[in-house]
Structures are given as structure tokens and as C-alpha cells.
Coordinates of C-alpha atoms and ligand atoms in Angstrom, one line a residue:
M131 CA 17.8 -19.0 -18.0
A132 CA 19.3 -15.7 -18.5
R133 CA 19.8 -13.9 -21.8
Q134 CA 22.8 -14.9 -23.8
D135 CA 23.6 -11.7 -25.6
G136 CA 26.2 -11.0 -23.0
L137 CA 27.0 -8.3 -20.5
Y138 CA 30.5 -7.6 -21.8
S139 CA 29.3 -6.9 -25.4
A140 CA 26.7 -4.6 -23.9
L141 CA 29.3 -2.7 -22.1
L142 CA 31.5 -2.4 -25.1
A143 CA 28.6 -1.2 -27.1
R144 CA 28.2 1.6 -24.4
G145 CA 31.8 2.8 -25.1
I146 CA 33.5 1.1 -22.1
T147 CA 37.2 0.4 -22.8
R148 CA 39.0 -2.7 -21.8
R149 CA 41.1 -0.6 -19.4
D150 CA 38.0 0.8 -17.7
F151 CA 36.6 -2.6 -17.4
L152 CA 39.7 -4.0 -15.7
K153 CA 39.8 -1.0 -13.3
F154 CA 36.2 -1.8 -12.5
S155 CA 37.0 -5.4 -11.8
A156 CA 39.8 -4.4 -9.4
A157 CA 37.4 -2.0 -7.6
M158 CA 34.8 -4.7 -7.3
S159 CA 37.3 -7.1 -5.8
A160 CA 38.2 -4.5 -3.3
A161 CA 34.6 -3.7 -2.5
L162 CA 34.0 -7.4 -1.9
A163 CA 37.0 -7.5 0.4
L164 CA 38.7 -10.0 -1.9
P165 CA 42.4 -10.1 -2.5
A166 CA 43.7 -8.2 -5.5
S167 CA 44.5 -11.5 -7.1
Y168 CA 40.8 -12.1 -7.6
A169 CA 40.4 -9.1 -10.0
P170 CA 41.2 -11.2 -13.2
R171 CA 38.6 -13.8 -12.0
V172 CA 36.0 -11.1 -11.5
A173 CA 36.8 -9.6 -14.9
A174 CA 36.5 -13.0 -16.6
A175 CA 33.2 -13.8 -14.9
V176 CA 31.6 -10.5 -15.7
A177 CA 32.9 -10.5 -19.2
A178 CA 31.3 -13.9 -19.9
A179 CA 28.1 -13.2 -17.9
P180 CA 24.8 -13.2 -19.6
R181 CA 22.3 -10.4 -19.1
I182 CA 20.1 -11.2 -16.2
P183 CA 16.5 -9.9 -16.4
V184 CA 15.4 -7.6 -13.5
I185 CA 12.0 -6.8 -12.2
W186 CA 12.2 -3.7 -10.1
L187 CA 9.1 -3.2 -7.8
E188 CA 8.5 0.1 -6.0
G189 CA 6.1 0.4 -3.1
Q190 CA 5.9 3.0 -0.3
D191 CA 9.0 5.0 -0.7
C192 CA 10.5 8.3 -2.0
A193 CA 12.3 6.7 -5.0
G194 CA 15.7 7.6 -3.5
N195 CA 17.1 4.2 -4.4
T196 CA 15.9 4.6 -8.0
E197 CA 17.7 7.9 -8.0
A198 CA 20.9 6.2 -6.7
F199 CA 20.5 3.6 -9.4
L200 CA 20.0 6.2 -12.1
R201 CA 22.8 8.6 -11.1
A202 CA 24.4 8.4 -14.5
S203 CA 25.4 12.0 -15.4
H204 CA 28.9 10.7 -15.4
P205 CA 28.4 7.0 -16.1
T206 CA 30.8 4.6 -14.5
V207 CA 31.3 1.0 -15.4
A208 CA 29.4 0.1 -12.3
E209 CA 26.4 2.1 -13.4
L210 CA 26.5 0.5 -16.8
V211 CA 26.7 -3.0 -15.4
L212 CA 23.5 -2.2 -13.7
D213 CA 22.1 -0.5 -16.7
T214 CA 22.8 -3.5 -18.9
L215 CA 21.2 -6.0 -16.6
S216 CA 18.1 -5.9 -18.7
V217 CA 15.6 -4.1 -16.4
D218 CA 12.4 -5.4 -18.0
Y219 CA 10.0 -3.8 -15.5
H220 CA 10.5 -0.7 -13.4
E221 CA 7.4 1.2 -12.6
T222 CA 9.1 4.6 -12.3
I223 CA 11.3 4.6 -15.3
M224 CA 9.8 2.3 -17.9
A225 CA 8.2 3.9 -21.0
A226 CA 5.3 1.4 -21.0
A227 CA 2.4 2.0 -18.7
G228 CA -0.8 0.2 -17.7
A229 CA -1.6 -3.2 -19.3
Q230 CA 1.5 -3.0 -21.4
A231 CA 3.7 -2.6 -18.4
E232 CA 2.0 -5.5 -16.6
A233 CA 2.5 -7.6 -19.7
A234 CA 6.2 -6.9 -19.6
M235 CA 6.4 -8.1 -16.0
R236 CA 4.4 -11.2 -16.6
G237 CA 6.4 -12.0 -19.8
T238 CA 9.6 -11.9 -17.8
M239 CA 8.2 -14.0 -15.0
S240 CA 7.0 -16.7 -17.4
T241 CA 10.0 -16.7 -19.7
Y242 CA 12.6 -16.8 -16.9
P243 CA 11.1 -18.7 -14.0
N244 CA 13.6 -18.6 -11.1
G245 CA 16.0 -16.8 -13.5
Y246 CA 15.3 -13.1 -12.9
I247 CA 16.3 -10.8 -10.0
A248 CA 13.5 -9.1 -8.1
V249 CA 14.5 -5.8 -6.7
V250 CA 12.1 -4.4 -4.2
E251 CA 12.3 -0.7 -3.3
G252 CA 10.0 0.8 -0.6
S253 CA 8.0 -0.8 2.1
V254 CA 5.2 -3.2 1.7
P255 CA 1.9 -2.1 3.5
V256 CA -0.2 -5.0 4.7
A257 CA -2.7 -3.3 7.0
D258 CA -6.4 -3.4 5.8
G259 CA -5.7 -5.8 3.1
G260 CA -2.9 -3.8 1.6
V261 CA -5.1 -1.0 0.3
Y262 CA -2.5 1.7 1.1
C263 CA -0.5 0.8 -2.0
T264 CA -2.1 -0.7 -5.1
I265 CA -0.7 -1.0 -8.6
G266 CA -2.9 -2.0 -11.5
G267 CA -5.8 -2.5 -9.1
K268 CA -3.8 -5.1 -7.1
A269 CA -2.3 -4.8 -3.6
F270 CA 1.4 -4.2 -3.8
S271 CA 1.9 -6.9 -1.1
D272 CA 0.3 -9.5 -3.4
T273 CA 2.6 -8.5 -6.3
V274 CA 5.6 -8.7 -4.1
I275 CA 4.7 -12.2 -3.0
E276 CA 4.1 -13.4 -6.5
V277 CA 7.2 -11.8 -8.1
C278 CA 9.7 -12.6 -5.3
R279 CA 8.6 -16.2 -5.0
G280 CA 9.4 -16.8 -8.6
A281 CA 12.8 -15.0 -8.6
L282 CA 16.3 -16.2 -8.5
V283 CA 16.8 -13.8 -5.6
T284 CA 15.2 -10.8 -4.1
I285 CA 17.3 -7.8 -3.4
A286 CA 15.6 -5.3 -1.0
V287 CA 17.2 -1.9 -1.6
G288 CA 16.9 0.8 0.9
S289 CA 15.7 0.9 4.5
C290 CA 12.0 0.9 3.6
A291 CA 12.3 -2.4 1.8
F292 CA 14.6 -3.7 4.6
D293 CA 12.2 -3.4 7.5
G294 CA 9.5 -0.9 6.6
G295 CA 11.6 2.3 7.0
L296 CA 9.8 5.6 7.6
P297 CA 6.3 4.2 6.7
G298 CA 6.9 1.5 9.3
A299 CA 8.0 3.8 12.0
A300 CA 5.9 4.4 15.2
G301 CA 2.6 5.9 14.3
G302 CA 2.6 4.7 10.7
P303 CA -0.9 3.5 9.9
T304 CA -0.2 1.3 6.9
G305 CA 1.3 -1.8 8.5
A306 CA 4.5 -1.2 6.5
I307 CA 7.0 -4.1 6.6
G308 CA 10.1 -5.1 4.6
A309 CA 10.3 -7.4 1.6
G310 CA 11.9 -10.3 3.6
H311 CA 9.1 -10.1 6.1
A312 CA 6.4 -9.9 3.4
V313 CA 7.6 -13.0 1.6
P314 CA 8.6 -15.6 4.2
G315 CA 10.8 -18.3 2.8
A316 CA 12.0 -16.2 -0.2
K317 CA 15.7 -15.7 -0.7
V318 CA 16.2 -12.1 0.2
I319 CA 19.4 -10.0 0.4
N320 CA 19.0 -6.7 2.2
L321 CA 20.8 -3.6 1.2
P322 CA 19.5 -1.1 3.8
G323 CA 20.4 2.6 3.7
C324 CA 18.5 5.8 3.0
P325 CA 19.3 5.3 0.2
M326 CA 21.4 2.2 -0.4
N327 CA 24.8 2.7 -1.9
V328 CA 24.5 1.6 -5.5
Q329 CA 28.1 0.2 -5.3
N330 CA 26.8 -2.4 -2.9
L331 CA 24.1 -3.5 -5.4
T332 CA 26.7 -3.8 -8.1
A333 CA 29.1 -5.7 -5.9
T334 CA 26.3 -8.1 -4.8
I335 CA 25.5 -8.9 -8.4
V336 CA 29.2 -9.1 -9.4
H337 CA 29.7 -11.6 -6.5
F338 CA 27.0 -13.8 -7.9
L339 CA 28.4 -13.6 -11.5
T340 CA 31.8 -14.5 -10.2
F341 CA 31.2 -17.2 -7.7
K342 CA 27.7 -18.4 -8.7
A343 CA 26.7 -17.7 -5.1
W344 CA 25.3 -14.7 -3.3
P345 CA 27.6 -13.0 -0.8
A346 CA 27.7 -14.1 2.9
T347 CA 25.3 -12.1 5.0
D348 CA 24.6 -11.4 8.7
A349 CA 21.5 -12.7 10.4
M350 CA 19.5 -9.7 9.0
G351 CA 20.4 -10.7 5.4
R352 CA 22.9 -7.8 4.9
P353 CA 26.1 -8.7 2.9
L354 CA 29.1 -8.8 5.3
F355 CA 31.3 -7.2 2.7
A356 CA 29.2 -4.0 3.0
Y357 CA 27.7 -4.3 6.5
G358 CA 30.3 -6.2 8.4
Q359 CA 32.1 -3.3 10.0
L360 CA 31.2 -0.4 12.2
I361 CA 31.3 3.0 10.6
H362 CA 33.1 4.2 13.7
D363 CA 36.0 1.9 13.0
Q364 CA 36.4 3.2 9.4
C365 CA 35.8 6.8 10.0
E366 CA 38.4 9.4 9.1
R367 CA 37.4 11.4 12.2
R368 CA 38.1 8.5 14.5
A369 CA 41.5 9.9 15.7
H370 CA 39.6 13.0 17.0
F371 CA 37.2 10.8 18.9
E372 CA 40.2 9.0 20.5
R373 CA 41.7 12.4 21.5
G374 CA 38.4 13.7 22.9
E375 CA 38.2 16.4 20.2
Y376 CA 34.5 16.9 19.6
V377 CA 32.3 19.3 17.6
T378 CA 30.0 20.8 20.2
A379 CA 28.0 23.3 18.1
W380 CA 27.3 23.4 14.3
G381 CA 29.8 25.7 12.7
D382 CA 32.2 26.0 15.6
E383 CA 36.0 25.9 15.2
A384 CA 36.0 22.1 15.9
A385 CA 33.5 21.6 13.1
R386 CA 35.6 23.7 10.7
S387 CA 38.6 21.6 11.8
G388 CA 36.8 18.3 11.0
W389 CA 36.7 17.0 14.6
C390 CA 34.5 14.1 15.7
L391 CA 30.7 14.5 15.5
Y392 CA 29.8 12.1 18.4
Q393 CA 28.5 14.9 20.6
M394 CA 26.3 16.1 17.8
G395 CA 24.5 12.8 17.7
C396 CA 26.6 10.8 15.3
K397 CA 25.4 7.1 15.3
G398 CA 28.6 5.8 13.7
P399 CA 29.6 3.9 16.9
E400 CA 26.5 1.7 16.6
T401 CA 26.1 1.5 12.8
Y402 CA 27.3 -1.1 10.4
A403 CA 28.0 0.0 6.9
N404 CA 30.8 0.7 4.4
C405 CA 29.8 4.4 3.8
P406 CA 33.3 5.7 4.8
T407 CA 35.0 3.5 2.2
A408 CA 32.4 3.2 -0.6
R409 CA 31.2 6.8 -0.2
F410 CA 28.6 8.3 -2.6
N411 CA 28.5 10.3 -5.8
D412 CA 31.3 8.5 -7.5
G413 CA 33.2 8.0 -4.2
T414 CA 33.3 11.8 -3.6
S415 CA 32.0 12.0 0.0
W416 CA 29.7 10.6 2.6
P417 CA 27.7 12.3 5.4
V418 CA 30.4 12.4 8.1
K419 CA 33.0 13.7 5.7
S420 CA 30.7 16.5 4.7
G421 CA 30.1 17.5 8.3
H422 CA 26.9 15.7 9.3
G423 CA 26.8 12.8 11.8
C424 CA 25.7 9.4 10.8
V425 CA 22.0 8.8 11.5
G426 CA 22.3 5.0 11.5
C427 CA 20.1 4.4 8.5
T428 CA 21.4 0.9 7.7
M429 CA 20.3 -0.4 11.1
P430 CA 16.9 -1.9 12.0
N431 CA 14.0 0.4 12.8
F432 CA 16.4 3.3 12.6
W433 CA 13.7 6.1 12.5
D434 CA 12.6 5.0 16.0
Q435 CA 15.8 3.5 17.5
M436 CA 18.3 6.1 16.3
S437 CA 16.3 9.3 16.8
P438 CA 16.6 12.0 18.0
F439 CA 19.3 12.2 15.4
Y440 CA 21.1 15.1 17.0
R441 CA 21.2 13.7 20.5
R442 CA 24.4 12.0 21.7
L443 CA 24.2 8.3 22.0
P444 CA 23.6 7.0 25.5
T445 CA 26.8 5.1 25.4
V446 CA 30.0 5.6 23.5
G447 CA 29.9 1.9 22.6
P448 CA 33.6 1.1 22.7
F449 CA 33.0 -2.1 20.9
A450 CA 35.9 -4.3 20.1
T451 CA 36.7 -4.1 16.4
D452 CA 35.8 -7.7 15.9
T453 CA 32.3 -7.3 17.4
T454 CA 29.9 -8.3 14.6
A455 CA 26.6 -6.8 13.5
D456 CA 24.9 -10.0 14.7
Q457 CA 26.3 -9.7 18.2
V458 CA 25.0 -6.1 18.3
G459 CA 21.7 -7.1 16.8
L460 CA 21.2 -9.9 19.4
G461 CA 22.1 -7.6 22.2
L462 CA 25.2 -9.5 23.1
V463 CA 27.6 -6.6 23.2
G464 CA 27.0 -5.9 26.8
G465 CA 29.7 -8.3 27.8
V466 CA 32.0 -7.0 25.1
T467 CA 31.3 -3.4 26.2
A468 CA 32.0 -4.2 29.8
L469 CA 35.3 -5.8 28.9
T470 CA 36.4 -3.0 26.7
A471 CA 35.0 -0.2 28.9
V472 CA 38.1 -0.7 31.2
H473 CA 40.3 0.0 28.2
A474 CA 38.1 2.9 27.1
V475 CA 38.1 4.5 30.5
G476 CA 41.9 4.2 30.6
S477 CA 42.2 5.8 27.2
Y478 CA 39.9 8.6 28.2
V479 CA 41.8 9.6 31.3
R480 CA 45.0 9.8 29.2
K481 CA 43.3 12.1 26.7
R482 CA 42.9 15.8 26.8
R483 CA 39.6 16.1 28.5
S484 CA 39.6 18.8 31.2
D485 CA 36.3 20.6 31.2
A486 CA 33.1 19.6 33.0
D487 CA 31.5 18.1 29.9
A488 CA 34.4 15.8 29.5
R489 CA 34.0 14.5 33.0
A490 CA 30.3 13.9 32.5
E491 CA 31.1 12.0 29.3
L492 CA 33.6 9.8 31.1
A493 CA 30.9 8.9 33.7
A494 CA 28.6 7.8 30.8
V495 CA 31.3 5.6 29.3
S496 CA 31.9 3.9 32.6
A497 CA 28.2 2.8 32.7
P498 CA 27.7 0.9 29.5
V499 CA 24.2 0.6 28.2
A500 CA 22.9 -1.9 25.8
P501 CA 22.7 -0.4 22.3
P502 CA 19.3 0.8 21.1
M503 CA 18.7 -2.0 18.6
A504 CA 15.5 -3.5 17.4
D505 CA 14.7 -7.1 18.0
S506 CA 15.7 -8.8 14.8
S507 CA 14.3 -12.2 15.7
A508 CA 11.1 -11.6 13.8
R509 CA 13.0 -11.2 10.6
S510 CA 15.7 -13.8 11.2
D511 CA 13.8 -16.7 9.7
S512 CA 13.6 -15.2 6.2
S513 CA 17.0 -13.5 6.4
T514 CA 19.0 -16.5 7.4
E515 CA 17.1 -18.4 4.7
G516 CA 19.1 -16.5 2.1
R517 CA 22.4 -16.9 3.9
T518 CA 25.2 -18.1 1.7
D519 CA 28.7 -18.7 2.8
R520 CA 31.5 -18.5 0.2
Ligands
LIG663 S1 31.4 9.2 16.4 FE1 30.9 9.5 14.2 S2 32.3 11.2 13.5 FE2 33.1 10.5 15.5 S3 34.6 8.9 14.8 FE3 32.7 7.8 15.2 S4 31.7 7.7 13.2 FE4 33.3 9.3 13.0

């Protein structure tokens, strides 16, 4: 049971024009990979939508996803859609504190059973009874279980809430895990990234408002509209990769010319995300565009599996463009890689590669190696639980 005072009226009250709203609807249709003809349907659904209460929990994290959520110096309709969701509880930004804050959370849970969205930011520490993160004298892990089990859906924002992130990396003492792992059986949608792109949060919610269903996800609970394609296949530097034009030192002529960052450690060939198209900061840029390689932050266990961040990948990973994140996650790309390696090698020898480094690179491509992915089977139970096909 969501609130009936209406999302569209809340947007109008915030100064959004009808024109802006229609532009937003068209942009959301594009973000969700829907045909342009869906824009009026998206607009009608969002215009009629009630305000959905949100409980935003924050555990072990840097608050980067809250920053992404709040980036409102130049508010867009997307930001205001999120702003008008009725965030009833958010430990970092709410004015209330202590018992008053806890009462707000409990009030939302009891008034809207199975009718609120639980957003989890940060990892959930479970070692030693969860003592490494307590709020109001209670283990964060207990609060996450209680809140997420009573929610319409749980959206885990950022890499820490996805699979433990940095606190869950090797050597971390807190037993940090992601929300989906912490609440088995709960309906969880994962929006990994460090931080997540707020456009993907908006689009996920707009999908629900439009179709009354959550977007289709991969086996790790990541929406396919945002995590269904390799960064490498969407990258504006890809033509340089194909021509063997690589940056080999920070600040060199190749860097100034915008060449490929593969040899500087870019993980784009093994990372699934829509960063090149969604971009950040009002669509201004994204890491590769600004000159830094992708670090693979949307992938499982990326702090361990994708580091060292500045070392070249052990394989170019010439995956076919229809290879899916699930295939990569399940380690099935070996066959695909073998099949496409022939093509890749053929392409390479036609390209301008004449120095010794280029020959060594070619040898590496000819010996495909399974991508450095974490075993996702431990999480697949909970992630597939929330799988929804439209
Ligand atoms: S390796 Fe990185 S910089 Fe080069 S094309 Fe792929 S994603 Fe872009």
C-alpha cells in the first residue's frame, strides 16, 4: 500500500515542466533498452504512480552511493523522482536521530507491510555476531534481515552491498557479505558499482512503476538493461583497441590522443556495465573517457579478482558480443574464447603491430585463459529468487 499523494504532483511541485518530464520518460525508455514507442507508456505510468516509501539502510561503506543519490546541485527529473520517493528512513541524511529515527523506520514497516522499498548500501558484517556494525545497539545484520524480509523488494546499491565489496576483500576481519547473501530468500536486485550509477536505480524503479514487475536480471541479480553488455563492446576507445593503438605510459602521446587503455590495466574486456552509455555527473563522462582504465567494480569480488588495477589482463578476452554475464560468471567463456581467438588472432596480424611488445601480446591472445571471476554459485540462490522476466 503506497501513498496516494502521487509522484507526478510531487514533481510538478518541485518545478518540473511537462516537457522535462516527457524528455525524462524518453531517456528512461532508452536506459531500459525499450523502443522509443514505450516513452508515452513510461510517462503515463510514472505520472500516475503513487509515492513509494523507502527505507535506506547503510552499513559498512563510504557513503558513496548516498553521494550519488544526493548529487542534486543541478537537479534532473531523475534525481527528483528519487527524491520524491518518500525516503522515510536514511541514517545519513535524515534529520531525526536516535529513538525518533528508529520510530520512523518501524512506523514505515508496520504501515506499509511488503509495500516499501528497502535500499541497502554497504556490506553486512556477520563475524562475531555482527558486532562490527551496530545501529541503535542492534547488529546491522539483524536490522537488514528484519527490514528486507518485510519489503516489496530490496535494492542493494554499490559493490559493498552486492557482495561485501572492500570490507569483504581478502584479509577483511568483519565477515562482510552482501545484502542478498545476508537475507536468503529475499527478493534482491543488485546494482553493483563503486558507486552505483544513480540512473540505474531510477530506471529500475521506473521499470517497476511502468510494468508492475522488476527488470530481468542475470544470475547475480543485476538488471540486464544495465549489466547485460561488456564495457569493452560499448567503449569509445574500442576502435583503437582493434587497431592495436595502446597507451603504454600515463601522459604519453597515445594517452593524449585517447587511445585504448588495455595495456594500462583496463578491465573493460571482462566487465559488464553500462558506464559508457549512462556515464556519470549528468552524463558528462565516465572513467575511461576521462583517461583511467575500468577497474571492474561491477563484477564479483572485484577488489581481489580485478587487482592489481594497473596490470594488463592475462587475456584480451575477445568474447563474442553476445556472450552474457552469466556465461562469464559461470566460467563458460573458455569455449567462446577459443572459437573467437582464431578471429582475434587473424585481426591482430592485420593490424599495425610491429614492435616486440605487440608480438608478446599476440602470443598472450593465442593462449586464452579463463577470466578471473569469482564463483557466483554461493549467491545464485538468492539472486535468482528475484529474477523477473518481462
Ligand atoms: S580495453 Fe578498456 S579502454 Fe580499451 S577499448 Fe576496451 S574498455 Fe575501452
